[in-house]
Amino acid sequence: MKKQAMRSRSSFLPTLMALAAAGSLTACAVGPAYERPVVVSPGAWKEAPAAEGWLPAAPADAFERGPWWQLFGDAGLNALVERVQVSNQNIAIAVANYAQAQALVREARASLFPTVSLSGSAQRSGTRGAGDARGSASATLGADWAPDLWGKLRENVSSAQAQAQASEADLAAARLSAQGELASNYFSLREADAELALLAETLEGYERAYAITRNRYEAGIAAQSDVLQAQTQLVNTRADRVALQRTRDTYEHAIAVLIGVAPADFQLPVETAWTPVVPAVPLGVPSTLLQRRPDIAAAERAVAKANAQIGIARSAYYPSFSLSASLGRSASRVSDLFSASNTLWSIGLSAAQVLFDAGAIGAQVDAAKASYDASVASYRQTVLTAFQGVEDQLTATASLAAQEALRREASAAADRTEQQILNRYRAGQVSYTEVVTAQASALSARRTVLQLQVNRQTAAVGLIQGLGGGWQAPR
């Protein structure tokens, strides 16, 4: 009998574990089943004609987008983007947030299982000088478990998983944003280099024109006003060059921060031979956008989390149960602890049920439902905004391409006009005011062409970002 009692007492913890597993399997959920919100997407892009090369829709929001920046064919940009992915602090924040969300998922899962603890104590007491010291020692093995009868803990796990997936999407969005911002700043810096080279070349011409005009004035051929106009144009162009250098420095500082270094420790060499490349972007059907954009994925996961919160709130209507058990021994000395015959054990069940709360639980459920409705609206708004962004970039891409062709034609005509007016001035046929006007128009036209080139590149970056960061299909 004694051996049977010992076996019975020593086997209660495994039995409790088995009950825990059985209880978790038979638990019933009180939360609503999650369904992805319905979003009606157009069948085609409004601002892009149905073209060849469209891609079929396939789930790809977790797929690595690939090195889309390499399509621009710039080795300097490629090297900087690699540094962004390693050193950008906003990306580092998103990585840490994702790691935290994963840890919270593991914590939520752990709540489904019993907690087992071991405790022990030993003490000795007596009267000083009496020699009647006494000792005591104890060791206790205990377990506690709250069975998930109504699915609250599982809803907590689902909520944490949705949050972790949203954090993963936020990480992808942070990477895409940093990469796109770097590319835009880099192209703007290279365009500033090209404009600075253009102004340097133009200033050489203005300095020659100023010298010629001054010589003509000194020879009594030209009026002093011609010299003053040439000087004004020359000095104003020098001021434009100073302002443009400031703009370039600002872009360089922004790039330094994006790659995680102090602006004082970073410098990009000037590159005058800038050859802008604008890649052709193949378009997929609009529904593909719902599967690729990380911000849309994050918004949808927020809906899933809000749905789980409804179940968590509803579980408060039902009673909560808790099982506890302990097995312990005590003795007068630690050495006799595990040989003592007196074993103490206990097992218990506790239950709690809210009988009256003046509608607090109902209010919490209603609040969770309202939060869910808000997250659904936010998700749909995110989708609509994404569609708008792509349509805007498609319009910009087509418009800028057409503008560049026309501006190049205008620039060529302005260059010819400038040369003809300058020749006529040297022949004494026109005033210097016409020379200044023609030169200003020609310079403005050249700078406009350069600005359109970088605007086309920036629009391509915006379109790539709008499509979720490229268009490579998974292999």
Tab-separated table of C-alpha atoms in Angstrom:
chain	number	residue	atom	x	y	z
A	1	MET	CA	0.000	0.000	0.000
A	2	LYS	CA	2.797	2.369	0.899
A	3	LYS	CA	4.530	1.801	-2.434
A	4	GLN	CA	1.244	2.280	-4.304
A	5	ALA	CA	0.631	5.558	-2.483
A	6	MET	CA	4.122	6.763	-3.327
A	7	ARG	CA	3.639	5.850	-6.989
A	8	SER	CA	0.260	7.567	-6.986
A	9	ARG	CA	1.657	10.726	-5.448
A	10	SER	CA	4.734	10.770	-7.686
A	11	SER	CA	2.723	10.356	-10.870
A	12	PHE	CA	0.298	13.222	-10.394
A	13	LEU	CA	2.446	15.735	-12.325
A	14	PRO	CA	2.584	13.634	-15.523
A	15	THR	CA	-1.156	13.137	-15.152
A	16	LEU	CA	-1.596	16.901	-14.896
A	17	MET	CA	0.482	17.327	-18.045
A	18	ALA	CA	-1.756	14.879	-19.882
A	19	LEU	CA	-4.860	16.708	-18.715
A	20	ALA	CA	-3.320	19.960	-19.947
A	21	ALA	CA	-2.723	18.547	-23.390
A	22	ALA	CA	-6.246	17.102	-23.523
A	23	GLY	CA	-7.763	20.356	-22.352
A	24	SER	CA	-5.936	22.391	-24.979
A	25	LEU	CA	-7.191	20.076	-27.710
A	26	THR	CA	-10.807	20.187	-26.582
A	27	ALA	CA	-10.920	23.940	-25.952
A	28	CYS	CA	-13.564	25.840	-27.890
A	29	ALA	CA	-12.908	29.243	-29.398
A	30	VAL	CA	-15.325	32.106	-28.822
A	31	GLY	CA	-13.711	34.517	-31.286
A	32	PRO	CA	-14.972	35.106	-34.872
A	33	ALA	CA	-13.270	33.212	-37.711
A	34	TYR	CA	-10.947	35.549	-39.604
A	35	GLU	CA	-11.708	36.412	-43.202
A	36	ARG	CA	-9.551	38.732	-45.270
A	37	PRO	CA	-11.459	41.967	-46.014
A	38	VAL	CA	-12.812	42.147	-49.540
A	39	VAL	CA	-11.252	44.857	-51.696
A	40	VAL	CA	-12.444	45.460	-55.230
A	41	SER	CA	-9.459	46.062	-57.501
A	42	PRO	CA	-9.657	47.353	-61.085
A	43	GLY	CA	-8.965	45.003	-63.942
A	44	ALA	CA	-6.323	47.247	-65.500
A	45	TRP	CA	-4.378	50.419	-64.833
A	46	LYS	CA	-6.135	53.536	-66.058
A	47	GLU	CA	-2.935	55.372	-67.010
A	48	ALA	CA	-1.236	52.420	-68.740
A	49	PRO	CA	-2.524	50.792	-71.909
A	50	ALA	CA	-2.813	47.012	-71.956
A	51	ALA	CA	0.695	46.102	-72.992
A	52	GLU	CA	2.637	42.962	-73.624
A	53	GLY	CA	4.677	41.517	-70.817
A	54	TRP	CA	2.091	41.831	-68.041
A	55	LEU	CA	2.686	39.385	-65.238
A	56	PRO	CA	0.093	37.047	-63.719
A	57	ALA	CA	-0.846	37.630	-60.101
A	58	ALA	CA	0.883	35.343	-57.599
A	59	PRO	CA	1.312	35.674	-53.812
A	60	ALA	CA	4.674	37.358	-53.282
A	61	ASP	CA	4.465	39.785	-50.362
A	62	ALA	CA	7.117	37.785	-48.426
A	63	PHE	CA	9.333	37.263	-51.475
A	64	GLU	CA	12.663	39.066	-51.696
A	65	ARG	CA	12.163	41.798	-54.274
A	66	GLY	CA	15.618	41.449	-55.768
A	67	PRO	CA	18.175	44.132	-56.615
A	68	TRP	CA	15.811	46.410	-58.551
A	69	TRP	CA	18.279	49.299	-58.290
A	70	GLN	CA	20.683	47.469	-60.629
A	71	LEU	CA	18.291	48.205	-63.497
A	72	PHE	CA	19.628	51.772	-63.519
A	73	GLY	CA	23.124	50.548	-64.433
A	74	ASP	CA	25.029	52.689	-61.924
A	75	ALA	CA	27.839	51.001	-59.996
A	76	GLY	CA	27.990	53.856	-57.480
A	77	LEU	CA	24.311	53.447	-56.634
A	78	ASN	CA	24.690	49.670	-56.297
A	79	ALA	CA	27.483	50.053	-53.744
A	80	LEU	CA	25.541	52.611	-51.689
A	81	VAL	CA	22.366	50.519	-51.561
A	82	GLU	CA	24.319	47.609	-50.120
A	83	ARG	CA	25.526	49.917	-47.347
A	84	VAL	CA	21.976	51.106	-46.671
A	85	GLN	CA	20.765	47.574	-46.038
A	86	VAL	CA	23.501	47.036	-43.461
A	87	SER	CA	23.890	50.390	-41.721
A	88	ASN	CA	20.638	52.339	-42.021
A	89	GLN	CA	19.303	53.009	-38.528
A	90	ASN	CA	15.619	53.048	-39.499
A	91	ILE	CA	16.084	49.547	-40.895
A	92	ALA	CA	17.870	48.569	-37.677
A	93	ILE	CA	14.840	49.787	-35.696
A	94	ALA	CA	12.511	47.702	-37.871
A	95	VAL	CA	14.751	44.638	-37.446
A	96	ALA	CA	14.661	45.030	-33.658
A	97	ASN	CA	10.877	45.506	-33.680
A	98	TYR	CA	10.482	42.323	-35.709
A	99	ALA	CA	12.707	40.390	-33.295
A	100	GLN	CA	10.629	41.712	-30.396
A	101	ALA	CA	7.390	40.641	-32.110
A	102	GLN	CA	8.767	37.134	-32.665
A	103	ALA	CA	9.694	36.907	-28.980
A	104	LEU	CA	6.159	37.941	-28.009
A	105	VAL	CA	4.783	35.114	-30.156
A	106	ARG	CA	6.938	32.615	-28.263
A	107	GLU	CA	5.777	34.122	-24.969
A	108	ALA	CA	2.121	33.818	-25.983
A	109	ARG	CA	2.588	30.189	-27.010
A	110	ALA	CA	4.228	29.374	-23.690
A	111	SER	CA	1.031	30.402	-21.874
A	112	LEU	CA	-0.739	27.374	-23.378
A	113	PHE	CA	1.354	24.993	-21.282
A	114	PRO	CA	1.630	24.375	-17.518
A	115	THR	CA	4.186	26.185	-15.416
A	116	VAL	CA	6.362	23.847	-13.346
A	117	SER	CA	8.428	25.234	-10.460
A	118	LEU	CA	10.810	23.840	-7.881
A	119	SER	CA	11.409	25.524	-4.519
A	120	GLY	CA	13.375	24.608	-1.413
A	121	SER	CA	14.352	26.029	1.939
A	122	ALA	CA	16.562	25.188	4.912
A	123	GLN	CA	16.925	26.915	8.264
A	124	ARG	CA	18.355	26.335	11.767
A	125	SER	CA	17.217	28.028	14.987
A	126	GLY	CA	17.859	27.876	18.742
A	127	THR	CA	18.733	29.820	21.908
A	128	ARG	CA	22.221	31.223	22.373
A	129	GLY	CA	24.245	29.103	24.840
A	130	ALA	CA	21.443	26.582	25.413
A	131	GLY	CA	22.705	24.020	22.910
A	132	ASP	CA	19.151	23.179	21.744
A	133	ALA	CA	19.497	24.185	18.085
A	134	ARG	CA	16.885	22.765	15.757
A	135	GLY	CA	16.860	22.527	11.977
A	136	SER	CA	14.302	22.158	9.212
A	137	ALA	CA	14.453	21.668	5.451
A	138	SER	CA	11.831	21.349	2.725
A	139	ALA	CA	11.615	20.849	-1.040
A	140	THR	CA	8.483	21.336	-3.153
A	141	LEU	CA	7.713	20.581	-6.777
A	142	GLY	CA	4.677	22.475	-8.028
A	143	ALA	CA	2.685	23.013	-11.210
A	144	ASP	CA	0.041	25.512	-12.280
A	145	TRP	CA	-2.039	25.515	-15.426
A	146	ALA	CA	-4.955	27.554	-16.703
A	147	PRO	CA	-6.699	25.472	-19.418
A	148	ASP	CA	-7.623	27.468	-22.504
A	149	LEU	CA	-11.253	26.333	-22.545
A	150	TRP	CA	-12.586	29.376	-24.402
A	151	GLY	CA	-9.672	30.020	-26.762
A	152	LYS	CA	-8.459	33.236	-25.134
A	153	LEU	CA	-4.831	32.113	-25.021
A	154	ARG	CA	-4.956	30.860	-28.578
A	155	GLU	CA	-6.407	34.174	-29.686
A	156	ASN	CA	-3.486	35.832	-27.895
A	157	VAL	CA	-1.135	33.658	-29.932
A	158	SER	CA	-2.976	34.549	-33.157
A	159	SER	CA	-2.817	38.233	-32.256
A	160	ALA	CA	0.914	38.028	-31.545
A	161	GLN	CA	1.521	36.137	-34.798
A	162	ALA	CA	-0.375	38.758	-36.780
A	163	GLN	CA	1.659	41.484	-35.099
A	164	ALA	CA	4.889	39.653	-35.922
A	165	GLN	CA	3.862	39.323	-39.558
A	166	ALA	CA	2.963	43.012	-39.622
A	167	SER	CA	6.396	43.803	-38.161
A	168	GLU	CA	7.991	41.695	-40.896
A	169	ALA	CA	6.062	43.710	-43.499
A	170	ASP	CA	7.121	46.935	-41.762
A	171	LEU	CA	10.724	45.777	-42.044
A	172	ALA	CA	10.302	45.193	-45.777
A	173	ALA	CA	8.671	48.617	-46.104
A	174	ALA	CA	11.522	50.270	-44.191
A	175	ARG	CA	14.075	48.654	-46.493
A	176	LEU	CA	12.151	49.650	-49.604
A	177	SER	CA	11.697	53.213	-48.369
A	178	ALA	CA	15.378	53.635	-47.506
A	179	GLN	CA	16.464	52.156	-50.835
A	180	GLY	CA	14.086	54.377	-52.789
A	181	GLU	CA	15.094	57.502	-50.879
A	182	LEU	CA	18.755	56.744	-51.453
A	183	ALA	CA	18.226	56.192	-55.177
A	184	SER	CA	16.290	59.463	-55.540
A	185	ASN	CA	18.907	61.450	-53.611
A	186	TYR	CA	21.739	59.822	-55.538
A	187	PHE	CA	20.201	60.616	-58.927
A	188	SER	CA	19.503	64.197	-57.828
A	189	LEU	CA	23.133	64.530	-56.737
A	190	ARG	CA	24.381	63.245	-60.088
A	191	GLU	CA	22.053	65.639	-61.877
A	192	ALA	CA	23.529	68.459	-59.771
A	193	ASP	CA	26.993	67.323	-60.886
A	194	ALA	CA	25.863	67.517	-64.514
A	195	GLU	CA	24.352	70.981	-63.993
A	196	LEU	CA	27.515	72.181	-62.286
A	197	ALA	CA	29.539	70.974	-65.272
A	198	LEU	CA	27.092	72.747	-67.605
A	199	LEU	CA	27.370	75.978	-65.598
A	200	ALA	CA	31.155	75.727	-65.619
A	201	GLU	CA	31.116	75.411	-69.405
A	202	THR	CA	28.560	78.192	-69.714
A	203	LEU	CA	30.592	80.482	-67.458
A	204	GLU	CA	33.591	80.082	-69.741
A	205	GLY	CA	31.432	81.312	-72.608
A	206	TYR	CA	30.034	84.171	-70.543
A	207	GLU	CA	33.541	85.228	-69.495
A	208	ARG	CA	34.616	85.311	-73.140
A	209	ALA	CA	31.483	87.281	-74.049
A	210	TYR	CA	32.171	89.707	-71.207
A	211	ALA	CA	35.763	90.171	-72.363
A	212	ILE	CA	34.674	90.732	-75.959
A	213	THR	CA	32.017	93.242	-74.907
A	214	ARG	CA	34.464	95.133	-72.732
A	215	ASN	CA	36.973	95.274	-75.590
A	216	ARG	CA	34.273	96.572	-77.925
A	217	TYR	CA	33.345	99.204	-75.367
A	218	GLU	CA	36.959	100.267	-74.946
A	219	ALA	CA	37.243	100.478	-78.714
A	220	GLY	CA	34.163	102.693	-78.811
A	221	ILE	CA	32.100	100.151	-80.710
A	222	ALA	CA	29.706	99.088	-77.914
A	223	ALA	CA	27.888	100.986	-75.216
A	224	GLN	CA	28.752	100.676	-71.520
A	225	SER	CA	25.314	99.179	-70.916
A	226	ASP	CA	26.406	96.150	-72.955
A	227	VAL	CA	29.334	95.615	-70.597
A	228	LEU	CA	27.096	95.964	-67.568
A	229	GLN	CA	24.582	93.455	-68.964
A	230	ALA	CA	27.340	90.956	-69.714
A	231	GLN	CA	28.762	91.445	-66.246
A	232	THR	CA	25.324	91.016	-64.630
A	233	GLN	CA	24.713	87.795	-66.497
A	234	LEU	CA	28.156	86.470	-65.588
A	235	VAL	CA	27.828	87.260	-61.877
A	236	ASN	CA	24.284	85.885	-61.651
A	237	THR	CA	25.407	82.624	-63.221
A	238	ARG	CA	28.246	82.386	-60.713
A	239	ALA	CA	25.685	82.846	-57.930
A	240	ASP	CA	23.580	80.073	-59.482
A	241	ARG	CA	26.612	77.802	-59.364
A	242	VAL	CA	27.123	78.532	-55.643
A	243	ALA	CA	23.453	77.763	-54.918
A	244	LEU	CA	23.638	74.562	-56.942
A	245	GLN	CA	26.744	73.465	-55.034
A	246	ARG	CA	24.797	73.926	-51.804
A	247	THR	CA	22.042	71.700	-53.206
A	248	ARG	CA	24.578	69.018	-54.077
A	249	ASP	CA	26.080	69.174	-50.593
A	250	THR	CA	22.617	68.724	-49.081
A	251	TYR	CA	22.006	65.572	-51.136
A	252	GLU	CA	25.427	64.243	-50.110
A	253	HIS	CA	24.591	64.802	-46.437
A	254	ALA	CA	21.267	62.984	-46.841
A	255	ILE	CA	22.984	60.004	-48.484
A	256	ALA	CA	25.501	59.844	-45.633
A	257	VAL	CA	22.705	59.589	-43.055
A	258	LEU	CA	20.918	56.923	-45.107
A	259	ILE	CA	24.005	54.704	-45.082
A	260	GLY	CA	24.494	55.271	-41.366
A	261	VAL	CA	27.533	57.563	-41.249
A	262	ALA	CA	28.095	61.155	-40.206
A	263	PRO	CA	28.119	63.609	-43.152
A	264	ALA	CA	31.607	64.768	-42.109
A	265	ASP	CA	32.927	61.244	-42.734
A	266	PHE	CA	31.373	60.759	-46.166
A	267	GLN	CA	32.102	62.183	-49.592
A	268	LEU	CA	31.015	61.242	-53.087
A	269	PRO	CA	33.422	62.240	-55.854
A	270	VAL	CA	32.047	64.480	-58.574
A	271	GLU	CA	30.957	62.624	-61.688
A	272	THR	CA	30.490	64.845	-64.712
A	273	ALA	CA	29.946	62.034	-67.224
A	274	TRP	CA	26.424	61.305	-66.021
A	275	THR	CA	24.465	58.992	-68.290
A	276	PRO	CA	20.966	58.585	-66.848
A	277	VAL	CA	19.257	55.255	-67.454
A	278	VAL	CA	15.478	54.983	-67.189
A	279	PRO	CA	14.442	51.309	-67.113
A	280	ALA	CA	11.222	50.101	-68.683
A	281	VAL	CA	8.961	48.802	-65.934
A	282	PRO	CA	6.712	45.865	-66.894
A	283	LEU	CA	3.316	46.109	-65.247
A	284	GLY	CA	1.241	43.377	-63.691
A	285	VAL	CA	-2.516	43.442	-63.228
A	286	PRO	CA	-3.570	45.732	-60.357
A	287	SER	CA	-4.484	42.817	-58.071
A	288	THR	CA	-0.807	41.902	-57.977
A	289	LEU	CA	-0.262	45.057	-55.955
A	290	LEU	CA	-2.271	43.596	-53.064
A	291	GLN	CA	0.209	40.722	-52.835
A	292	ARG	CA	3.436	42.671	-53.192
A	293	ARG	CA	3.220	45.926	-51.248
A	294	PRO	CA	4.556	45.530	-47.700
A	295	ASP	CA	2.399	48.376	-46.365
A	296	ILE	CA	-0.713	46.587	-47.618
A	297	ALA	CA	0.468	43.356	-46.029
A	298	ALA	CA	1.029	45.157	-42.714
A	299	ALA	CA	-2.431	46.735	-42.854
A	300	GLU	CA	-4.060	43.348	-43.535
A	301	ARG	CA	-2.211	41.754	-40.610
A	302	ALA	CA	-3.486	44.588	-38.405
A	303	VAL	CA	-7.007	43.494	-39.354
A	304	ALA	CA	-6.199	39.913	-38.332
A	305	LYS	CA	-4.853	41.136	-35.004
A	306	ALA	CA	-7.985	43.209	-34.364
A	307	ASN	CA	-10.138	40.180	-35.184
A	308	ALA	CA	-8.274	38.115	-32.560
A	309	GLN	CA	-8.834	40.870	-29.993
A	310	ILE	CA	-12.604	40.393	-30.354
A	311	GLY	CA	-12.233	36.769	-29.238
A	312	ILE	CA	-10.048	37.810	-26.330
A	313	ALA	CA	-12.652	40.322	-25.189
A	314	ARG	CA	-15.518	37.799	-25.550
A	315	SER	CA	-13.707	35.199	-23.431
A	316	ALA	CA	-14.272	37.393	-20.378
A	317	TYR	CA	-17.943	36.351	-20.455
A	318	TYR	CA	-16.966	32.804	-19.511
A	319	PRO	CA	-15.535	31.387	-16.285
A	320	SER	CA	-11.808	30.925	-15.880
A	321	PHE	CA	-10.312	27.765	-14.452
A	322	SER	CA	-6.933	27.062	-12.922
A	323	LEU	CA	-5.352	23.767	-11.864
A	324	SER	CA	-2.560	23.605	-9.311
A	325	ALA	CA	-0.597	20.768	-7.750
A	326	SER	CA	2.396	20.406	-5.479
A	327	LEU	CA	4.550	17.601	-4.108
A	328	GLY	CA	6.955	18.236	-1.215
A	329	ARG	CA	8.992	16.754	1.560
A	330	SER	CA	10.306	18.111	4.868
A	331	ALA	CA	12.947	16.972	7.368
A	332	SER	CA	15.019	18.316	10.223
A	333	ARG	CA	18.221	18.136	8.157
A	334	VAL	CA	18.960	18.616	4.488
A	335	SER	CA	20.774	15.248	4.405
A	336	ASP	CA	17.558	13.531	5.529
A	337	LEU	CA	15.304	15.422	3.131
A	338	PHE	CA	15.020	12.813	0.396
A	339	SER	CA	14.969	9.874	2.791
A	340	ALA	CA	12.129	11.233	4.884
A	341	SER	CA	8.922	9.258	4.874
A	342	ASN	CA	6.586	12.226	5.277
A	343	THR	CA	5.573	13.441	1.829
A	344	LEU	CA	3.158	16.348	1.437
A	345	TRP	CA	1.069	16.663	-1.693
A	346	SER	CA	-1.854	18.737	-2.868
A	347	ILE	CA	-3.949	19.173	-5.971
A	348	GLY	CA	-6.630	21.745	-6.508
A	349	LEU	CA	-9.002	23.346	-8.960
A	350	SER	CA	-10.127	26.951	-8.818
A	351	ALA	CA	-12.743	28.733	-10.872
A	352	ALA	CA	-13.843	32.359	-11.223
A	353	GLN	CA	-16.807	33.927	-12.967
A	354	VAL	CA	-17.776	37.572	-13.231
A	355	LEU	CA	-21.385	37.930	-12.077
A	356	PHE	CA	-21.848	41.675	-12.406
A	357	ASP	CA	-19.628	44.320	-13.974
A	358	ALA	CA	-22.185	46.973	-15.050
A	359	GLY	CA	-21.580	46.171	-18.726
A	360	ALA	CA	-17.795	46.495	-18.680
A	361	ILE	CA	-17.195	43.274	-20.646
A	362	GLY	CA	-19.822	44.216	-23.226
A	363	ALA	CA	-18.163	47.582	-23.628
A	364	GLN	CA	-14.795	45.888	-24.157
A	365	VAL	CA	-16.282	43.617	-26.828
A	366	ASP	CA	-17.904	46.585	-28.573
A	367	ALA	CA	-14.609	48.471	-28.425
A	368	ALA	CA	-12.791	45.491	-29.970
A	369	LYS	CA	-15.395	45.308	-32.756
A	370	ALA	CA	-15.050	49.034	-33.426
A	371	SER	CA	-11.274	48.660	-33.532
A	372	TYR	CA	-11.713	45.841	-36.047
A	373	ASP	CA	-13.979	47.999	-38.239
A	374	ALA	CA	-11.416	50.795	-38.107
A	375	SER	CA	-8.590	48.451	-39.118
A	376	VAL	CA	-10.660	47.176	-42.061
A	377	ALA	CA	-11.283	50.744	-43.213
A	378	SER	CA	-7.599	51.536	-42.778
A	379	TYR	CA	-6.666	48.479	-44.843
A	380	ARG	CA	-9.009	49.465	-47.673
A	381	GLN	CA	-7.747	53.046	-47.557
A	382	THR	CA	-4.159	51.767	-47.780
A	383	VAL	CA	-5.098	49.768	-50.878
A	384	LEU	CA	-6.829	52.753	-52.517
A	385	THR	CA	-3.859	54.993	-51.746
A	386	ALA	CA	-1.535	52.393	-53.266
A	387	PHE	CA	-3.613	52.298	-56.459
A	388	GLN	CA	-3.540	56.095	-56.584
A	389	GLY	CA	0.227	56.169	-56.110
A	390	VAL	CA	0.839	53.798	-59.002
A	391	GLU	CA	-1.543	55.682	-61.298
A	392	ASP	CA	0.218	58.954	-60.391
A	393	GLN	CA	3.622	57.475	-61.190
A	394	LEU	CA	2.346	56.027	-64.476
A	395	THR	CA	1.082	59.478	-65.447
A	396	ALA	CA	4.377	61.056	-64.434
A	397	THR	CA	6.401	58.460	-66.341
A	398	ALA	CA	4.512	59.001	-69.601
A	399	SER	CA	4.361	62.785	-69.217
A	400	LEU	CA	8.053	63.216	-68.411
A	401	ALA	CA	9.116	61.025	-71.327
A	402	ALA	CA	7.062	63.166	-73.722
A	403	GLN	CA	8.336	66.373	-72.128
A	404	GLU	CA	11.965	65.333	-72.460
A	405	ALA	CA	11.638	64.788	-76.209
A	406	LEU	CA	10.020	68.196	-76.633
A	407	ARG	CA	12.483	69.955	-74.313
A	408	ARG	CA	15.435	68.496	-76.203
A	409	GLU	CA	14.009	69.905	-79.406
A	410	ALA	CA	13.488	73.269	-77.717
A	411	SER	CA	17.027	73.205	-76.302
A	412	ALA	CA	18.520	72.537	-79.719
A	413	ALA	CA	16.558	75.454	-81.170
A	414	ALA	CA	17.639	77.716	-78.294
A	415	ASP	CA	21.298	76.798	-78.883
A	416	ARG	CA	21.021	77.747	-82.564
A	417	THR	CA	19.227	80.971	-81.670
A	418	GLU	CA	21.950	81.883	-79.173
A	419	GLN	CA	24.709	81.393	-81.728
A	420	GLN	CA	22.875	83.358	-84.418
A	421	ILE	CA	22.103	86.287	-82.102
A	422	LEU	CA	25.720	86.355	-80.892
A	423	ASN	CA	26.991	86.475	-84.478
A	424	ARG	CA	24.544	89.256	-85.351
A	425	TYR	CA	25.667	91.231	-82.288
A	426	ARG	CA	29.289	90.939	-83.330
A	427	ALA	CA	28.213	92.264	-86.698
A	428	GLY	CA	26.482	95.188	-84.999
A	429	GLN	CA	22.996	94.165	-86.113
A	430	VAL	CA	21.336	93.670	-82.688
A	431	SER	CA	21.690	95.030	-79.181
A	432	TYR	CA	23.350	93.104	-76.377
A	433	THR	CA	19.996	92.783	-74.647
A	434	GLU	CA	18.986	90.262	-77.287
A	435	VAL	CA	22.237	88.365	-76.685
A	436	VAL	CA	21.545	88.149	-72.961
A	437	THR	CA	17.991	86.972	-73.579
A	438	ALA	CA	19.106	84.300	-76.038
A	439	GLN	CA	21.878	83.067	-73.743
A	440	ALA	CA	19.547	82.878	-70.735
A	441	SER	CA	16.978	80.944	-72.765
A	442	ALA	CA	19.593	78.494	-74.033
A	443	LEU	CA	21.001	77.857	-70.544
A	444	SER	CA	17.521	77.415	-69.076
A	445	ALA	CA	16.619	74.926	-71.806
A	446	ARG	CA	19.779	72.867	-71.188
A	447	ARG	CA	19.158	72.766	-67.448
A	448	THR	CA	15.535	71.813	-67.994
A	449	VAL	CA	16.600	68.803	-70.066
A	450	LEU	CA	18.917	67.641	-67.261
A	451	GLN	CA	16.180	68.112	-64.676
A	452	LEU	CA	13.720	66.129	-66.773
A	453	GLN	CA	16.214	63.296	-67.012
A	454	VAL	CA	16.531	63.010	-63.242
A	455	ASN	CA	12.771	63.448	-62.853
A	456	ARG	CA	12.252	60.462	-65.139
A	457	GLN	CA	14.636	58.396	-63.030
A	458	THR	CA	12.907	59.502	-59.828
A	459	ALA	CA	9.518	58.636	-61.322
A	460	ALA	CA	10.849	55.172	-62.217
A	461	VAL	CA	11.976	54.718	-58.598
A	462	GLY	CA	8.553	55.846	-57.390
A	463	LEU	CA	6.817	53.412	-59.740
A	464	ILE	CA	9.030	50.545	-58.578
A	465	GLN	CA	8.218	51.405	-54.964
A	466	GLY	CA	4.536	51.689	-55.825
A	467	LEU	CA	4.604	48.199	-57.306
A	468	GLY	CA	6.068	46.847	-54.074
A	469	GLY	CA	9.757	46.962	-54.936
A	470	GLY	CA	10.275	45.403	-58.336
A	471	TRP	CA	8.512	42.722	-60.255
A	472	GLN	CA	10.658	39.602	-60.237
A	473	ALA	CA	8.639	36.435	-59.873
A	474	PRO	CA	9.681	33.792	-57.338
A	475	ARG	CA	11.630	30.829	-58.636
